[in-house]
Amino acid sequence: MERRFKALQAQYQETFMEIDMMKLEAKRSREQLRASKETLDDVHMEYSDAQLRLNRIKADWVLASALPGQYIKET
């Protein structure tokens, strides 16, 4: 009976160790997710900025090609 109790006690401790390991892994995963979301937000902002610059360049090009010799870009 005592041997059975010790075996159950060891199993209980192992189970709680596994739970603690899973909690740590979940914490690491949440941190990785947070960092990934921040990176994704940064990439979205850079993409939006690049799109704005591209649209300005396209608009300048349209003006320059529509008015050859007359177009002076204002800066």
PDB file of C-alpha atoms in Angstrom:
ATOM      1  CA  MET A   1       0.000   0.000   0.000  1.00  0.00           C
ATOM      2  CA  GLU A   2       2.818   2.386   0.884  1.00  0.00           C
ATOM      3  CA  ARG A   3       4.596   1.568  -2.371  1.00  0.00           C
ATOM      4  CA  ARG A   4       1.422   2.431  -4.276  1.00  0.00           C
ATOM      5  CA  PHE A   5       1.144   5.701  -2.343  1.00  0.00           C
ATOM      6  CA  LYS A   6       4.752   6.631  -3.191  1.00  0.00           C
ATOM      7  CA  ALA A   7       4.165   5.790  -6.862  1.00  0.00           C
ATOM      8  CA  LEU A   8       1.046   7.972  -6.931  1.00  0.00           C
ATOM      9  CA  GLN A   9       2.887  10.753  -5.135  1.00  0.00           C
ATOM     10  CA  ALA A  10       5.693  10.619  -7.718  1.00  0.00           C
ATOM     11  CA  GLN A  11       3.143  10.634 -10.540  1.00  0.00           C
ATOM     12  CA  TYR A  12       1.420  13.625  -8.918  1.00  0.00           C
ATOM     13  CA  GLN A  13       4.716  15.531  -8.735  1.00  0.00           C
ATOM     14  CA  GLU A  14       5.562  14.678 -12.353  1.00  0.00           C
ATOM     15  CA  THR A  15       2.151  15.873 -13.478  1.00  0.00           C
ATOM     16  CA  PHE A  16       2.565  19.196 -11.712  1.00  0.00           C
ATOM     17  CA  MET A  17       6.069  19.573 -13.158  1.00  0.00           C
ATOM     18  CA  GLU A  18       4.598  19.036 -16.629  1.00  0.00           C
ATOM     19  CA  ILE A  19       1.908  21.629 -15.885  1.00  0.00           C
ATOM     20  CA  ASP A  20       4.574  24.123 -14.812  1.00  0.00           C
ATOM     21  CA  MET A  21       6.557  23.420 -17.987  1.00  0.00           C
ATOM     22  CA  MET A  22       3.422  23.970 -20.074  1.00  0.00           C
ATOM     23  CA  LYS A  23       2.780  27.269 -18.286  1.00  0.00           C
ATOM     24  CA  LEU A  24       6.330  28.413 -19.068  1.00  0.00           C
ATOM     25  CA  GLU A  25       5.938  27.360 -22.697  1.00  0.00           C
ATOM     26  CA  ALA A  26       2.637  29.244 -22.913  1.00  0.00           C
ATOM     27  CA  LYS A  27       4.322  32.341 -21.487  1.00  0.00           C
ATOM     28  CA  ARG A  28       7.127  32.089 -24.065  1.00  0.00           C
ATOM     29  CA  SER A  29       4.578  31.595 -26.834  1.00  0.00           C
ATOM     30  CA  ARG A  30       2.606  34.663 -25.742  1.00  0.00           C
ATOM     31  CA  GLU A  31       5.805  36.724 -25.731  1.00  0.00           C
ATOM     32  CA  GLN A  32       6.711  35.471 -29.213  1.00  0.00           C
ATOM     33  CA  LEU A  33       3.199  36.310 -30.406  1.00  0.00           C
ATOM     34  CA  ARG A  34       3.458  39.824 -28.951  1.00  0.00           C
ATOM     35  CA  ALA A  35       6.821  40.372 -30.622  1.00  0.00           C
ATOM     36  CA  SER A  36       5.497  39.013 -33.926  1.00  0.00           C
ATOM     37  CA  LYS A  37       2.485  41.324 -33.768  1.00  0.00           C
ATOM     38  CA  GLU A  38       4.778  44.306 -33.158  1.00  0.00           C
ATOM     39  CA  THR A  39       6.934  43.306 -36.115  1.00  0.00           C
ATOM     40  CA  LEU A  40       3.863  42.876 -38.303  1.00  0.00           C
ATOM     41  CA  ASP A  41       2.582  46.312 -37.274  1.00  0.00           C
ATOM     42  CA  ASP A  42       5.979  47.817 -38.140  1.00  0.00           C
ATOM     43  CA  VAL A  43       5.944  46.108 -41.540  1.00  0.00           C
ATOM     44  CA  HIS A  44       2.407  47.370 -42.219  1.00  0.00           C
ATOM     45  CA  MET A  45       3.490  50.920 -41.375  1.00  0.00           C
ATOM     46  CA  GLU A  46       6.546  50.671 -43.634  1.00  0.00           C
ATOM     47  CA  TYR A  47       4.371  49.284 -46.430  1.00  0.00           C
ATOM     48  CA  SER A  48       1.876  52.139 -46.046  1.00  0.00           C
ATOM     49  CA  ASP A  49       4.691  54.696 -46.112  1.00  0.00           C
ATOM     50  CA  ALA A  50       6.144  53.077 -49.234  1.00  0.00           C
ATOM     51  CA  GLN A  51       2.708  53.117 -50.899  1.00  0.00           C
ATOM     52  CA  LEU A  52       2.323  56.827 -50.123  1.00  0.00           C
ATOM     53  CA  ARG A  53       5.767  57.592 -51.562  1.00  0.00           C
ATOM     54  CA  LEU A  54       4.988  55.530 -54.659  1.00  0.00           C
ATOM     55  CA  ASN A  55       1.676  57.331 -55.163  1.00  0.00           C
ATOM     56  CA  ARG A  56       3.438  60.705 -54.898  1.00  0.00           C
ATOM     57  CA  ILE A  57       6.040  59.604 -57.432  1.00  0.00           C
ATOM     58  CA  LYS A  58       3.308  58.401 -59.798  1.00  0.00           C
ATOM     59  CA  ALA A  59       1.454  61.711 -59.445  1.00  0.00           C
ATOM     60  CA  ASP A  60       4.658  63.636 -60.144  1.00  0.00           C
ATOM     61  CA  TRP A  61       5.332  61.463 -63.171  1.00  0.00           C
ATOM     62  CA  VAL A  62       1.813  62.030 -64.532  1.00  0.00           C
ATOM     63  CA  LEU A  63       2.211  65.783 -64.139  1.00  0.00           C
ATOM     64  CA  ALA A  64       5.661  65.758 -65.703  1.00  0.00           C
ATOM     65  CA  SER A  65       4.550  63.676 -68.686  1.00  0.00           C
ATOM     66  CA  ALA A  66       1.360  65.729 -69.207  1.00  0.00           C
ATOM     67  CA  LEU A  67       3.236  69.025 -69.220  1.00  0.00           C
ATOM     68  CA  PRO A  68       6.613  68.360 -70.860  1.00  0.00           C
ATOM     69  CA  GLY A  69       8.921  71.317 -70.572  1.00  0.00           C
ATOM     70  CA  GLN A  70       6.512  73.170 -68.285  1.00  0.00           C
ATOM     71  CA  TYR A  71       6.637  71.006 -65.166  1.00  0.00           C
ATOM     72  CA  ILE A  72       8.707  72.250 -62.248  1.00  0.00           C
ATOM     73  CA  LYS A  73       8.354  70.179 -59.130  1.00  0.00           C
ATOM     74  CA  GLU A  74       7.668  72.235 -56.041  1.00  0.00           C
ATOM     75  CA  THR A  75       9.484  71.023 -52.950  1.00  0.00           C
TER      76      THR A  75
END
